[in-house]
């Protein structure tokens, strides 16, 4: 702690903000408990140590407490800002707005303008409202210009059902207060940002280069990987990567930034440039790259850590990843505490923590580096496997909290994906840049990317066909999260103890095995054992339609209908998230009253997704119309039996404890 003072203070700041964001009343309990522990520590140090050493320890403890209080203060201030902002407008109300354009995106036939430094007037006097999204039909306005708009407020919504997409929390994690639709531009002022527009144009040219050289699905992946634009990704491809657990490879992260940044740094150094020039040029170029890609959460973390690395090289100092990681965590939280609710923030920092833990466990000896042949390859695979396992240990709870499922075989699939990422990114960047000027040459250079993505697709399809490839976990309670990370911490502590002490004795290998089996048992219990089922009925908000979930109390799950005429993707975005959030891994009986769209179109999406359904239960008098034929054909394709029920026919629970008669 004393050796990494900046890291400790940054971690305390983030912890204080996290307690304020997630804690509520527990925050004050934690703060009180921390104050009591600090008083007890002060008394203990006065007895055990004297003079300067005790004084320094007390001063450092006070600094940590002050950093935590500052973090909580920043969080509470942000929350108060949003509460005051929400109190001054209503959803759908008329609004006058003034703000500066800092980003522009194409969304179908419309354009989304990101405005900062906004002031709005809705129900009274003008008030500051931070950042706002403006939806316009034209692309006539440039980055840096200030727009005065008149339109209607679009408030971001919280999910109507459990497990749904929290639009409000997501946009707050980006520091965006609300949107404005039907906007009419009243006046334009300010100066055009030439550099920003040039970067925007370069991004557009690269996107067209990929679209001209590759199939749309592959071009969408490279646009997400190189440009940070995930809006063009094929929905099926994106879902497949997510279920396989390799969606990290197309997100701009530390590996992307380190590959691009270090390649540029070495290129400049080979030209004979001194350290300050090499580091300065590389830092500027990577900052411009971040600006071009929109400085997403993961990219901001990675570029920030890379800038710390360049600073260390320029000063001739050693680079400490722990300090850089904690510092960037504090910088991002200080700028916007809402980022603590962003899945990308938690996964990005969690992955780096996992890599650091793996490096601490690896035994990098000179003897290993001298080995060659198959043994060296085996050691490399062992290291890659250990890194992948450590990353999963840290990030699985985050995946459960946001996506409610995990990929069982992702550790092994990453052994194929990670070595290919450097080649994919290198050819993607170089081929896209060349394709902007020489389309045919760019197409040739991007062909290896096409082959690699084809390999990824085949590997994902193969692994997803394995038994229990995707495990629905449901969301984890606070107690389960504490148990998970407690078990992981004990695991690493036990391994560290073994490496420094008794584990060196080869006659006692059990000390190596016990922590592994203990951790595996604890984590399996946390993931597989679910709370005891109870009788309940949930009427889901599906808009204009019907969708009812029924738990019989013995583990039998039933669902009635599932469709909507005014909510698009109701099965994908409302029914499935609810089932997965609850940890429901199978619906035993899915009853279909009739086949109107507002009763079955969501069910069709659920069946197409591959979610396990025991059988479809319908009346034997179901009309043999086109809608029923299509639904029945879809069920047969997924091997879902159809139970045609006649009067007095019955269905029974899993354990035979109840029956329900038609």
Coordinates of N, CA and C in Angstrom, one line a residue, residues 189-317:
X189 N -24.3 28.9 -34.5 CA -23.2 29.8 -34.2 C -22.0 28.9 -33.9
X190 N -20.9 29.6 -33.5 CA -19.7 28.9 -33.2 C -18.9 28.6 -34.4
X191 N -17.7 28.0 -34.2 CA -16.7 27.7 -35.3 C -16.6 26.2 -35.5
X192 N -16.5 25.9 -36.8 CA -16.4 24.5 -37.2 C -15.0 24.0 -36.7
X193 N -15.1 22.8 -36.1 CA -13.9 22.1 -35.6 C -13.3 21.3 -36.8
X194 N -12.2 21.9 -37.4 CA -11.6 21.3 -38.6 C -11.0 19.9 -38.3
X195 N -10.3 19.8 -37.2 CA -9.7 18.5 -36.9 C -10.8 17.5 -36.6
X196 N -11.8 17.8 -35.9 CA -12.9 16.9 -35.6 C -13.6 16.4 -36.8
X197 N -13.8 17.3 -37.8 CA -14.5 17.0 -39.0 C -13.6 16.1 -39.9
X198 N -12.3 16.4 -39.9 CA -11.3 15.6 -40.6 C -11.3 14.1 -40.1
X199 N -11.3 14.0 -38.8 CA -11.4 12.7 -38.2 C -12.7 12.0 -38.5
X200 N -13.8 12.7 -38.5 CA -15.1 12.1 -38.8 C -15.1 11.6 -40.3
X201 N -14.5 12.4 -41.2 CA -14.4 12.0 -42.6 C -13.5 10.8 -42.8
X202 N -12.4 10.8 -42.0 CA -11.5 9.6 -42.1 C -12.2 8.4 -41.7
X203 N -13.0 8.5 -40.6 CA -13.8 7.3 -40.1 C -14.8 6.9 -41.2
X204 N -15.4 7.8 -41.8 CA -16.4 7.4 -42.9 C -15.7 6.8 -44.0
X205 N -14.5 7.2 -44.4 CA -13.8 6.6 -45.6 C -13.4 5.2 -45.2
X206 N -12.9 5.0 -44.0 CA -12.5 3.6 -43.6 C -13.7 2.7 -43.6
X207 N -14.8 3.2 -43.1 CA -16.1 2.4 -43.1 C -16.4 2.0 -44.5
X208 N -16.4 2.9 -45.5 CA -16.7 2.6 -46.8 C -15.7 1.6 -47.4
X209 N -14.5 1.7 -47.0 CA -13.4 0.8 -47.5 C -13.8 -0.6 -47.1
X210 N -14.2 -0.8 -45.8 CA -14.6 -2.2 -45.4 C -15.8 -2.6 -46.1
X211 N -16.8 -1.8 -46.3 CA -18.1 -2.2 -46.9 C -17.9 -2.6 -48.4
X212 N -16.9 -1.9 -49.1 CA -16.7 -2.2 -50.5 C -15.9 -3.5 -50.7
X213 N -15.1 -3.8 -49.6 CA -14.1 -4.9 -49.8 C -14.6 -6.3 -49.2
X214 N -15.6 -6.2 -48.3 CA -16.0 -7.4 -47.6 C -17.5 -7.6 -47.6
X215 N -18.0 -8.8 -47.3 CA -19.5 -8.9 -47.0 C -19.9 -8.0 -45.9
X216 N -21.2 -7.7 -45.9 CA -21.7 -6.8 -44.9 C -21.4 -7.2 -43.4
X217 N -21.6 -8.5 -43.2 CA -21.5 -9.0 -41.8 C -20.0 -8.9 -41.3
X218 N -19.1 -9.2 -42.2 CA -17.6 -9.1 -41.9 C -17.2 -7.7 -41.8
X219 N -17.7 -6.8 -42.7 CA -17.4 -5.4 -42.6 C -17.9 -4.8 -41.3
X220 N -19.1 -5.2 -40.8 CA -19.6 -4.7 -39.6 C -18.7 -5.1 -38.4
X221 N -18.1 -6.3 -38.4 CA -17.2 -6.7 -37.4 C -15.9 -5.8 -37.4
X222 N -15.3 -5.6 -38.5 CA -14.1 -4.8 -38.6 C -14.4 -3.3 -38.3
X223 N -15.6 -2.8 -38.6 CA -15.9 -1.4 -38.2 C -16.0 -1.3 -36.7
X224 N -16.6 -2.3 -36.1 CA -16.6 -2.3 -34.6 C -15.2 -2.4 -34.0
X225 N -14.4 -3.3 -34.6 CA -13.1 -3.5 -34.0 C -12.1 -2.4 -34.2
X226 N -12.2 -1.7 -35.4 CA -11.2 -0.7 -35.7 C -11.7 0.7 -35.4
X227 N -13.0 0.9 -35.7 CA -13.6 2.3 -35.6 C -14.5 2.4 -34.4
X228 N -14.8 1.4 -33.7 CA -15.7 1.5 -32.5 C -17.2 1.7 -32.9
X229 N -17.5 1.4 -34.1 CA -18.9 1.6 -34.6 C -19.6 0.2 -34.6
X230 N -20.4 -0.1 -33.6 CA -21.1 -1.4 -33.5 C -22.5 -1.4 -34.1
X231 N -22.9 -0.2 -34.6 CA -24.3 -0.1 -35.1 C -24.4 -0.9 -36.4
X232 N -23.4 -1.2 -37.2 CA -23.5 -1.9 -38.5 C -23.3 -3.4 -38.3
X233 N -23.1 -3.9 -37.1 CA -22.9 -5.3 -37.0 C -24.1 -6.1 -37.2
X234 N -24.0 -7.2 -37.8 CA -25.1 -8.1 -38.1 C -25.6 -8.7 -36.7
X235 N -26.9 -8.6 -36.5 CA -27.5 -9.0 -35.2 C -27.2 -10.4 -34.8
X236 N -27.3 -11.3 -35.9 CA -27.1 -12.7 -35.6 C -25.6 -13.0 -35.3
X237 N -24.7 -12.4 -36.0 CA -23.3 -12.5 -35.7 C -22.9 -12.0 -34.3
X238 N -23.5 -10.9 -34.0 CA -23.2 -10.3 -32.7 C -23.7 -11.2 -31.6
X239 N -24.9 -11.8 -31.7 CA -25.5 -12.7 -30.7 C -24.6 -14.0 -30.6
X240 N -24.1 -14.5 -31.7 CA -23.3 -15.7 -31.7 C -22.0 -15.4 -31.0
X241 N -21.3 -14.3 -31.2 CA -20.1 -14.0 -30.5 C -20.4 -13.8 -29.0
X242 N -21.5 -13.2 -28.7 CA -21.8 -13.0 -27.3 C -22.0 -14.3 -26.6
X243 N -22.8 -15.2 -27.2 CA -23.1 -16.5 -26.6 C -21.8 -17.3 -26.5
X244 N -20.9 -17.2 -27.4 CA -19.7 -17.9 -27.4 C -18.6 -17.3 -26.4
X245 N -18.9 -16.1 -25.9 CA -18.0 -15.5 -25.0 C -16.8 -14.8 -25.5
X246 N -16.8 -14.4 -26.8 CA -15.6 -13.8 -27.4 C -16.0 -12.4 -28.0
X247 N -17.0 -11.8 -27.5 CA -17.4 -10.5 -28.0 C -16.3 -9.4 -27.6
X248 N -15.4 -9.8 -26.8 CA -14.3 -8.8 -26.4 C -13.4 -8.5 -27.6
X249 N -13.3 -9.4 -28.6 CA -12.3 -9.2 -29.6 C -12.7 -8.1 -30.6
X250 N -13.9 -7.7 -30.7 CA -14.3 -6.6 -31.6 C -14.5 -5.3 -30.8
X251 N -14.3 -5.3 -29.5 CA -14.4 -4.0 -28.7 C -13.0 -3.4 -28.6
X252 N -12.9 -2.1 -28.8 CA -11.6 -1.5 -28.7 C -11.2 -1.5 -27.3
X253 N -10.1 -2.2 -27.0 CA -9.6 -2.4 -25.6 C -8.1 -2.3 -25.5
X254 N -7.6 -2.8 -24.4 CA -6.1 -2.6 -24.1 C -5.3 -3.4 -25.2
X255 N -5.7 -4.6 -25.6 CA -4.9 -5.3 -26.6 C -4.9 -4.6 -27.9
X256 N -6.0 -4.0 -28.3 CA -6.0 -3.2 -29.6 C -5.1 -2.0 -29.5
X257 N -5.2 -1.3 -28.4 CA -4.4 0.0 -28.2 C -2.9 -0.4 -28.1
X258 N -2.6 -1.4 -27.3 CA -1.2 -1.8 -27.2 C -0.6 -2.2 -28.5
X259 N -1.3 -3.0 -29.3 CA -0.8 -3.5 -30.5 C -0.6 -2.3 -31.5
X260 N -1.6 -1.4 -31.6 CA -1.4 -0.3 -32.5 C -0.4 0.7 -32.0
X261 N -0.5 1.0 -30.7 CA 0.4 2.0 -30.1 C 1.9 1.6 -30.1
X262 N 2.1 0.4 -29.7 CA 3.5 -0.1 -29.6 C 4.1 -0.3 -31.0
X263 N 3.3 -0.7 -32.0 CA 3.8 -0.8 -33.4 C 4.2 0.5 -33.9
X264 N 3.4 1.6 -33.6 CA 3.8 2.9 -34.0 C 5.0 3.4 -33.3
X265 N 5.1 3.1 -32.0 CA 6.2 3.6 -31.2 C 7.5 3.0 -31.7
X266 N 7.5 1.7 -32.0 CA 8.7 1.0 -32.5 C 9.1 1.5 -33.8
X267 N 8.1 1.8 -34.7 CA 8.4 2.3 -36.0 C 9.1 3.7 -35.9
X268 N 8.7 4.6 -35.0 CA 9.3 5.9 -34.8 C 10.7 5.7 -34.2
X269 N 10.8 4.8 -33.3 CA 12.1 4.6 -32.6 C 13.2 4.0 -33.6
X270 N 12.7 3.2 -34.6 CA 13.6 2.6 -35.5 C 14.1 3.7 -36.5
X271 N 13.4 4.8 -36.6 CA 13.8 5.9 -37.5 C 14.9 6.8 -36.8
X272 N 15.2 6.4 -35.5 CA 16.3 7.1 -34.8 C 15.8 8.3 -34.0
X273 N 14.5 8.4 -33.8 CA 13.9 9.5 -33.0 C 14.2 9.3 -31.5
X274 N 14.5 10.3 -30.7 CA 14.8 10.1 -29.3 C 13.5 9.8 -28.6
X275 N 13.7 9.3 -27.3 CA 12.5 8.9 -26.5 C 11.4 10.0 -26.4
X276 N 11.8 11.2 -26.1 CA 10.7 12.2 -26.0 C 9.9 12.4 -27.2
X277 N 10.6 12.4 -28.4 CA 9.9 12.6 -29.7 C 9.0 11.4 -30.0
X278 N 9.6 10.2 -29.8 CA 8.8 8.9 -30.1 C 7.6 8.8 -29.2
X279 N 7.8 9.1 -27.9 CA 6.6 9.0 -27.0 C 5.6 10.1 -27.3
X280 N 6.1 11.3 -27.6 CA 5.1 12.4 -27.8 C 4.3 12.1 -29.1
X281 N 5.0 11.7 -30.2 CA 4.3 11.5 -31.4 C 3.3 10.3 -31.3
X282 N 3.7 9.3 -30.6 CA 2.8 8.1 -30.4 C 1.6 8.5 -29.6
X283 N 1.8 9.3 -28.5 CA 0.7 9.7 -27.6 C -0.3 10.6 -28.4
X284 N 0.2 11.5 -29.2 CA -0.7 12.3 -30.0 C -1.5 11.5 -31.0
X285 N -0.8 10.5 -31.7 CA -1.6 9.7 -32.7 C -2.6 8.9 -32.0
X286 N -2.3 8.3 -30.8 CA -3.3 7.4 -30.2 C -4.4 8.2 -29.6
X287 N -4.1 9.5 -29.2 CA -5.2 10.3 -28.7 C -6.1 10.7 -29.9
X288 N -5.6 11.0 -31.0 CA -6.4 11.3 -32.2 C -7.2 10.0 -32.6
X289 N -6.6 8.9 -32.5 CA -7.3 7.6 -32.8 C -8.5 7.5 -31.8
X290 N -8.3 7.8 -30.6 CA -9.4 7.7 -29.6 C -10.5 8.7 -29.9
X291 N -10.1 9.9 -30.4 CA -11.1 10.9 -30.7 C -11.9 10.4 -32.0
X292 N -11.2 9.8 -32.9 CA -11.9 9.3 -34.1 C -12.9 8.2 -33.8
X293 N -12.6 7.3 -32.8 CA -13.5 6.2 -32.5 C -14.5 6.6 -31.4
X294 N -14.5 7.8 -30.9 CA -15.5 8.3 -30.0 C -15.2 8.1 -28.6
X295 N -14.0 7.7 -28.2 CA -13.5 7.6 -26.9 C -14.5 6.8 -26.0
X296 N -14.8 5.6 -26.4 CA -15.7 4.7 -25.6 C -15.0 4.4 -24.3
X297 N -15.8 3.8 -23.4 CA -15.3 3.6 -22.0 C -14.0 2.7 -22.0
X298 N -14.1 1.6 -22.7 CA -12.9 0.7 -22.8 C -11.7 1.3 -23.5
X299 N -12.0 2.1 -24.6 CA -10.9 2.8 -25.3 C -10.3 3.9 -24.4
X300 N -11.1 4.6 -23.7 CA -10.6 5.6 -22.8 C -9.6 5.0 -21.7
X301 N -10.1 3.9 -21.2 CA -9.2 3.2 -20.2 C -7.9 2.8 -20.8
X302 N -8.0 2.2 -22.0 CA -6.8 1.6 -22.6 C -5.8 2.7 -23.1
X303 N -6.4 3.8 -23.7 CA -5.6 4.9 -24.2 C -4.9 5.6 -23.0
X304 N -5.7 5.8 -21.9 CA -5.2 6.5 -20.8 C -4.0 5.7 -20.2
X305 N -4.1 4.4 -20.1 CA -3.0 3.6 -19.5 C -1.8 3.6 -20.5
X306 N -2.1 3.7 -21.8 CA -1.0 3.8 -22.8 C -0.3 5.1 -22.6
X307 N -1.0 6.2 -22.4 CA -0.3 7.5 -22.2 C 0.5 7.5 -21.0
X308 N 0.1 6.8 -19.9 CA 1.0 6.6 -18.7 C 2.2 5.9 -19.1
X309 N 2.1 4.8 -19.9 CA 3.3 4.1 -20.3 C 4.2 5.0 -21.1
X310 N 3.7 5.8 -22.0 CA 4.6 6.7 -22.8 C 5.3 7.7 -21.9
X311 N 4.5 8.2 -20.9 CA 5.1 9.1 -19.9 C 6.3 8.4 -19.2
X312 N 6.1 7.2 -18.8 CA 7.1 6.5 -18.0 C 8.4 6.3 -18.9
X313 N 8.1 5.9 -20.2 CA 9.3 5.7 -21.1 C 10.0 7.0 -21.3
X314 N 9.2 8.1 -21.5 CA 9.8 9.4 -21.7 C 10.7 9.9 -20.6
X315 N 10.3 9.5 -19.4 CA 11.0 9.9 -18.2 C 12.0 8.9 -17.7
X316 N 12.1 7.8 -18.4 CA 13.1 6.7 -18.1 C 12.7 6.0 -16.8
X317 N 11.4 6.0 -16.5 CA 10.9 5.3 -15.3 C 10.2 4.0 -15.6

